[in-house]
Coordinates of N, CA, C and O in Angstrom, one line a residue:
M62 N 1.0 -1.0 -0.1 CA 0.5 0.0 0.2 C 0.6 1.6 -0.5 O 2.4 0.9 0.8
I63 N 0.5 1.9 -0.7 CA 0.9 3.2 -0.9 C 0.5 4.6 0.1 O -1.2 4.8 0.0
T64 N 0.7 5.2 0.3 CA -0.1 6.1 1.7 C 0.9 7.2 0.9 O 1.9 7.6 1.3
V65 N -0.4 8.8 1.3 CA 0.5 9.8 0.7 C -0.2 10.8 1.8 O -1.3 11.2 1.8
T66 N 0.6 11.6 2.4 CA -0.1 12.5 4.2 C -0.8 13.6 3.2 O -0.2 13.5 2.5
Q67 N -1.2 14.1 4.0 CA -2.6 15.5 3.8 C -0.9 16.3 3.2 O -1.2 17.5 2.0
A68 N -0.3 16.2 4.4 CA 1.0 17.6 4.2 C 1.5 17.2 2.2 O 2.2 18.5 1.7
A69 N 2.4 16.5 2.0 CA 1.9 15.5 0.5 C 1.3 15.7 -0.4 O 1.2 16.1 -1.0
R70 N 0.2 15.6 0.3 CA -0.6 15.6 -1.9 C -1.4 17.4 -1.5 O -1.5 17.5 -3.1
K71 N -1.1 18.0 -0.4 CA -1.1 19.4 -0.8 C -0.1 20.1 -1.6 O -0.2 20.7 -3.0
E72 N 0.7 19.6 -1.3 CA 2.1 20.4 -2.7 C 2.3 19.9 -3.9 O 2.5 20.2 -4.9
V73 N 1.8 18.2 -3.8 CA 1.3 17.6 -4.7 C 0.0 18.6 -5.4 O 0.5 18.8 -6.9
A74 N -1.1 18.8 -5.6 CA -1.2 20.2 -5.1 C -1.3 20.8 -5.7 O -1.2 21.5 -7.3
K75 N -0.2 22.1 -5.4 CA 0.4 23.0 -5.7 C 1.7 22.5 -7.4 O 1.1 23.6 -7.3
Y76 N 1.7 21.8 -7.1 CA 2.7 21.3 -8.2 C 1.7 21.0 -9.6 O 2.4 22.0 -10.4
F77 N 0.7 20.9 -9.8 CA -0.2 20.8 -10.7 C -1.4 21.1 -11.4 O -1.9 21.6 -11.3
D78 N -1.3 22.9 -9.9 CA -1.6 24.2 -10.1 C -1.5 23.8 -11.7 O -0.3 25.1 -11.8
G79 N -2.6 24.5 -12.8 CA -2.5 24.8 -14.0 C -1.9 23.7 -14.7 O -1.6 24.0 -15.7
K80 N -1.4 23.2 -13.7 CA -1.0 21.8 -15.0 C -2.1 20.5 -15.0 O -3.0 20.2 -14.6
E81 N -2.1 20.1 -16.6 CA -2.6 18.4 -16.4 C -2.4 18.0 -15.5 O -0.2 18.3 -15.5
K82 N -2.6 17.1 -14.8 CA -2.0 16.1 -13.4 C -1.4 15.1 -14.5 O -1.9 14.2 -15.6
S83 N -0.6 14.3 -14.2 CA 0.1 13.3 -14.2 C 0.4 12.0 -13.2 O 0.4 12.9 -12.4
P84 N 0.4 10.9 -13.7 CA 1.0 10.5 -12.6 C 2.5 10.2 -12.0 O 3.5 10.9 -12.4
V85 N 2.5 10.8 -10.9 CA 3.7 10.2 -10.1 C 3.8 8.6 -9.4 O 3.7 8.3 -8.7
R86 N 5.4 8.6 -10.3 CA 6.8 7.0 -9.7 C 7.0 7.7 -8.8 O 7.4 8.1 -8.5
L87 N 7.0 6.1 -7.9 CA 7.6 5.9 -6.9 C 8.2 4.7 -7.4 O 8.7 3.4 -8.2
F88 N 10.1 4.9 -7.2 CA 11.2 3.8 -7.7 C 12.7 4.2 -6.5 O 12.5 4.5 -6.2
I89 N 13.4 3.7 -6.9 CA 14.8 3.2 -5.9 C 15.5 3.9 -7.2 O 15.7 4.0 -8.5
T90 N 15.6 5.1 -6.3 CA 17.6 5.7 -7.0 C 18.8 5.3 -7.0 O 19.0 5.2 -5.2
S91 N 20.3 5.6 -7.1 CA 21.6 6.2 -6.3 C 22.1 7.4 -6.8 O 21.8 7.8 -7.4
G92 N 22.5 7.7 -5.8 CA 23.0 9.2 -6.3 C 24.5 8.6 -4.7 O 24.7 7.7 -4.0
C93 N 24.9 10.0 -3.9 CA 26.4 9.3 -3.6 C 25.6 9.0 -2.8 O 26.8 9.0 -1.4
G94 N 23.8 9.2 -1.4 CA 24.4 8.9 0.2 C 23.6 7.6 0.2 O 22.9 6.9 0.0
G95 N 23.8 7.0 -1.8 CA 23.3 5.5 -1.9 C 21.9 5.3 -2.6 O 21.4 6.2 -2.6
P96 N 20.9 4.5 -2.5 CA 20.3 4.0 -2.6 C 18.6 5.5 -2.4 O 18.6 5.1 0.1
S97 N 18.1 5.3 -2.5 CA 16.7 6.0 -1.4 C 16.1 5.8 -3.2 O 15.3 5.7 -4.2
L98 N 14.1 6.1 -2.4 CA 13.4 6.1 -3.4 C 12.8 7.6 -3.2 O 13.0 8.5 -2.6
A99 N 12.5 7.3 -4.6 CA 12.0 8.9 -5.2 C 10.8 8.7 -6.3 O 10.1 8.3 -6.3
M100 N 10.2 10.6 -7.1 CA 9.4 10.5 -7.0 C 9.9 11.2 -8.7 O 10.4 12.1 -8.7
A101 N 8.9 10.4 -9.6 CA 9.2 11.5 -11.2 C 7.7 10.9 -11.9 O 7.2 10.5 -11.4
L102 N 7.0 12.2 -12.7 CA 6.4 11.9 -13.7 C 6.0 10.6 -14.3 O 7.1 10.7 -15.5
D103 N 5.3 9.5 -14.2 CA 5.1 8.6 -15.0 C 4.3 7.9 -15.7 O 2.9 8.5 -15.7
Q104 N 4.1 7.1 -16.7 CA 2.6 6.5 -16.8 C 3.4 5.4 -16.7 O 3.8 4.4 -16.5
P105 N 2.1 4.3 -15.7 CA 1.6 3.1 -16.0 C 2.1 2.3 -16.3 O 2.2 2.5 -17.6
K106 N 3.1 1.2 -15.7 CA 3.0 -0.1 -17.4 C 2.6 -1.3 -16.7 O 1.7 -1.3 -15.5
E107 N 2.6 -2.3 -17.7 CA 1.8 -3.5 -17.1 C 2.5 -3.9 -15.6 O 1.7 -4.3 -14.7
A108 N 3.4 -3.9 -15.4 CA 4.6 -4.6 -14.7 C 3.9 -3.7 -12.8 O 4.7 -3.9 -12.2
D109 N 2.7 -3.0 -13.6 CA 2.6 -1.3 -11.9 C 1.4 -2.0 -11.3 O 0.9 -2.4 -12.0
T110 N 1.6 -1.4 -10.4 CA 0.9 -0.8 -9.3 C 0.3 0.1 -8.7 O 1.2 1.6 -8.7
V111 N -1.0 0.9 -9.6 CA -1.4 2.6 -8.8 C -2.2 2.3 -7.6 O -3.0 1.7 -7.7
F112 N -2.2 3.4 -7.0 CA -2.8 4.0 -6.0 C -2.7 4.6 -6.3 O -2.4 6.5 -6.8
T113 N -4.5 5.1 -6.0 CA -5.0 6.7 -5.9 C -5.7 7.1 -4.6 O -5.9 6.6 -4.3
Q114 N -4.8 8.7 -4.6 CA -4.8 9.6 -2.7 C -4.8 10.9 -3.7 O -4.2 11.6 -4.7
G115 N -5.8 11.2 -3.6 CA -6.6 12.8 -3.5 C -7.3 11.9 -5.3 O -8.0 11.1 -5.4
D116 N -7.6 13.1 -5.9 CA -6.9 13.2 -7.5 C -5.9 12.6 -8.0 O -6.0 13.2 -9.1
V117 N -4.8 12.1 -7.9 CA -3.4 11.7 -7.8 C -3.0 9.9 -8.0 O -3.6 10.3 -6.6
D118 N -2.6 9.5 -9.4 CA -2.4 8.4 -9.2 C -0.7 8.4 -8.9 O 0.2 9.3 -9.3
Y119 N -0.9 7.0 -7.6 CA 0.6 7.4 -7.6 C 1.3 5.5 -8.0 O -0.2 4.8 -8.1
I120 N 2.6 5.7 -8.5 CA 2.1 3.7 -9.7 C 3.5 3.5 -8.9 O 4.3 4.8 -8.7
M121 N 4.0 1.9 -9.0 CA 5.1 1.4 -8.2 C 5.0 0.7 -8.8 O 4.3 -0.7 -9.0
E122 N 6.4 -0.6 -9.4 CA 6.4 -1.1 -10.2 C 5.6 -2.2 -8.9 O 6.7 -2.9 -7.8
T123 N 4.9 -3.6 -8.7 CA 4.1 -4.1 -8.5 C 5.5 -4.8 -7.9 O 5.4 -5.0 -5.9
E124 N 6.4 -5.8 -7.8 CA 7.5 -6.8 -7.4 C 8.5 -5.7 -6.1 O 8.8 -6.1 -5.5
L125 N 8.7 -4.6 -6.3 CA 9.6 -3.8 -5.3 C 8.6 -3.0 -4.4 O 8.9 -3.1 -2.9
L126 N 7.1 -2.5 -5.0 CA 6.1 -2.3 -4.0 C 5.9 -3.2 -2.7 O 5.9 -3.0 -2.1
K127 N 5.5 -4.8 -3.3 CA 5.6 -6.3 -2.0 C 6.9 -6.3 -1.7 O 6.9 -6.2 0.2
K128 N 8.8 -6.0 -1.7 CA 8.8 -5.9 -0.6 C 9.4 -4.6 0.0 O 10.1 -4.4 1.4
A129 N 8.5 -3.2 -0.7 CA 8.4 -2.0 0.4 C 7.2 -1.6 1.5 O 7.5 -0.7 2.2
Q130 N 5.9 -2.4 0.7 CA 5.2 -1.4 1.2 C 5.6 -1.4 3.2 O 5.8 -3.0 3.6
P131 N 4.9 -1.3 4.4 CA 4.3 0.0 3.7 C 4.6 1.0 3.3 O 6.0 1.3 3.6
V132 N 4.3 2.1 1.9 CA 5.8 2.7 1.4 C 4.7 4.1 2.3 O 3.1 3.9 1.4
T133 N 4.7 5.2 2.7 CA 4.3 6.4 3.3 C 5.0 7.8 2.7 O 6.1 7.5 2.6
V134 N 5.0 8.5 1.8 CA 5.0 10.1 1.4 C 4.6 11.1 2.3 O 3.7 11.4 2.4
D135 N 5.3 11.1 3.0 CA 5.1 13.1 3.3 C 6.2 14.1 2.9 O 7.0 14.2 2.3
Y136 N 5.8 15.2 3.4 CA 6.0 17.0 2.6 C 6.9 17.3 4.1 O 5.5 17.7 5.2
T137 N 8.0 17.3 4.5 CA 8.7 18.0 5.7 C 8.8 20.1 5.3 O 9.3 19.9 6.1
G138 N 8.0 20.1 4.6 CA 8.8 21.9 4.5 C 10.0 22.1 3.5 O 10.2 22.9 2.9
M139 N 11.1 20.8 3.6 CA 12.1 20.4 3.2 C 12.6 20.2 1.6 O 13.2 19.6 0.5
G140 N 11.0 19.3 1.2 CA 11.2 18.6 0.6 C 10.8 16.9 1.3 O 9.7 17.1 2.3
F141 N 10.1 16.0 0.2 CA 9.3 15.2 0.1 C 10.0 13.9 1.0 O 11.5 13.7 0.1
N142 N 9.7 13.5 2.5 CA 10.3 12.1 2.4 C 9.0 10.7 1.4 O 8.3 10.7 2.2
I143 N 9.9 9.6 1.5 CA 9.7 8.5 1.5 C 10.2 7.7 2.0 O 11.4 7.5 1.9
S144 N 9.1 6.7 2.8 CA 9.4 6.4 4.5 C 9.3 5.0 3.5 O 8.1 5.0 2.4
S145 N 9.6 3.3 4.2 CA 9.4 2.6 3.2 C 9.6 0.9 4.2 O 10.9 0.8 5.3
S146 N 8.4 -0.4 4.2 CA 10.2 -1.1 5.3 C 11.7 -1.5 3.9 O 12.1 -2.2 4.6
L147 N 12.0 -1.5 3.2 CA 13.0 -1.7 2.1 C 13.7 -1.1 3.3 O 14.2 -0.2 3.4
E148 N 15.2 -1.5 2.9 CA 16.4 -1.5 4.0 C 17.9 -1.7 2.6 O 17.9 -2.5 2.4
L149 N 17.6 -0.2 2.0 CA 18.3 0.2 1.4 C 20.0 0.7 0.7 O 20.6 0.0 0.6
G150 N 20.6 0.3 2.9 CA 21.7 0.5 2.7 C 22.0 1.8 2.7 O 21.1 2.3 2.5
G151 N 23.7 2.1 3.4 CA 24.0 3.7 3.6 C 24.3 3.4 2.5 O 24.1 4.5 1.8
G152 N 25.0 3.0 1.6 CA 25.9 3.3 0.3 C 27.1 4.5 0.4 O 27.8 5.2 1.1
G153 N 27.5 4.9 -0.8 CA 27.3 5.9 -0.9 C 29.1 5.5 -0.7 O 29.7 5.0 -1.0
C154 N 29.8 7.6 -1.5 CA 30.5 6.9 -1.2 C 31.5 7.6 0.0 O 30.7 9.0 0.9
S155 N 33.2 8.3 0.7 CA 33.9 8.3 1.3 C 34.1 9.7 1.0 O 34.8 10.0 1.7
S156 N 34.3 9.8 -0.5 CA 35.5 10.7 -0.4 C 34.4 11.6 -1.6 O 35.3 12.0 -2.4
C157 N 33.0 11.9 -0.9 CA 32.5 12.8 -2.2 C 33.2 14.2 -1.7 O 33.5 14.6 -0.6
G158 N 33.6 15.4 -3.5 CA 33.7 16.6 -2.8 C 35.8 16.4 -3.0 O 36.3 17.2 -2.6
T159 N 36.4 15.7 -3.0 CA 37.1 15.1 -3.1 C 38.2 15.0 -3.8 O 39.3 15.3 -4.5
G160 N 37.6 14.4 -5.5 CA 38.2 14.3 -6.9 C 38.3 12.7 -6.9 O 38.7 12.8 -7.8
G161 N 38.2 12.1 -6.2 CA 39.1 11.2 -5.7 C 37.9 9.5 -5.7 O 37.9 8.8 -5.6
G162 N 36.8 10.0 -5.9 CA 35.6 9.4 -5.1 C 34.2 8.5 -6.6 O 34.4 9.7 -7.8
C163 N 33.7 8.6 -6.0 CA 32.5 8.3 -7.0 C 31.8 9.5 -7.3 O 30.7 9.7 -8.9
C164 N 31.8 10.8 -7.6 CA 31.0 11.9 -7.0 C 31.5 12.7 -7.5 O 32.4 13.1 -6.9
G165 N 31.5 12.9 -9.0 CA 31.2 14.3 -9.4 C 32.7 13.7 -10.1 O 33.8 14.6 -10.6
S166 N 33.9 12.6 -10.5 CA 35.4 12.9 -10.8 C 35.2 12.1 -12.0 O 33.8 11.0 -12.5

């Protein structure tokens, strides 16, 4: 199940104000801080599960959702926070900014 808090729904509604609504995909991305859940506009695919919260569809690959649920999307004032039961691990690189690691090198 995907739950979107009232604060997150409000921010998503602000984003779509004056725009055509599009489904929001939840997915795993990787960066200097290691893997994390992220959001992007996308269209549902055959292997996806769709949850409607308010008047916006949130989509996630069904196999990922099975491993991650429950998934909660919140907005903290500093940005969106997506939490789940996944243990994504820290990862990342210890030399960010030094030119010798994985970030920006």
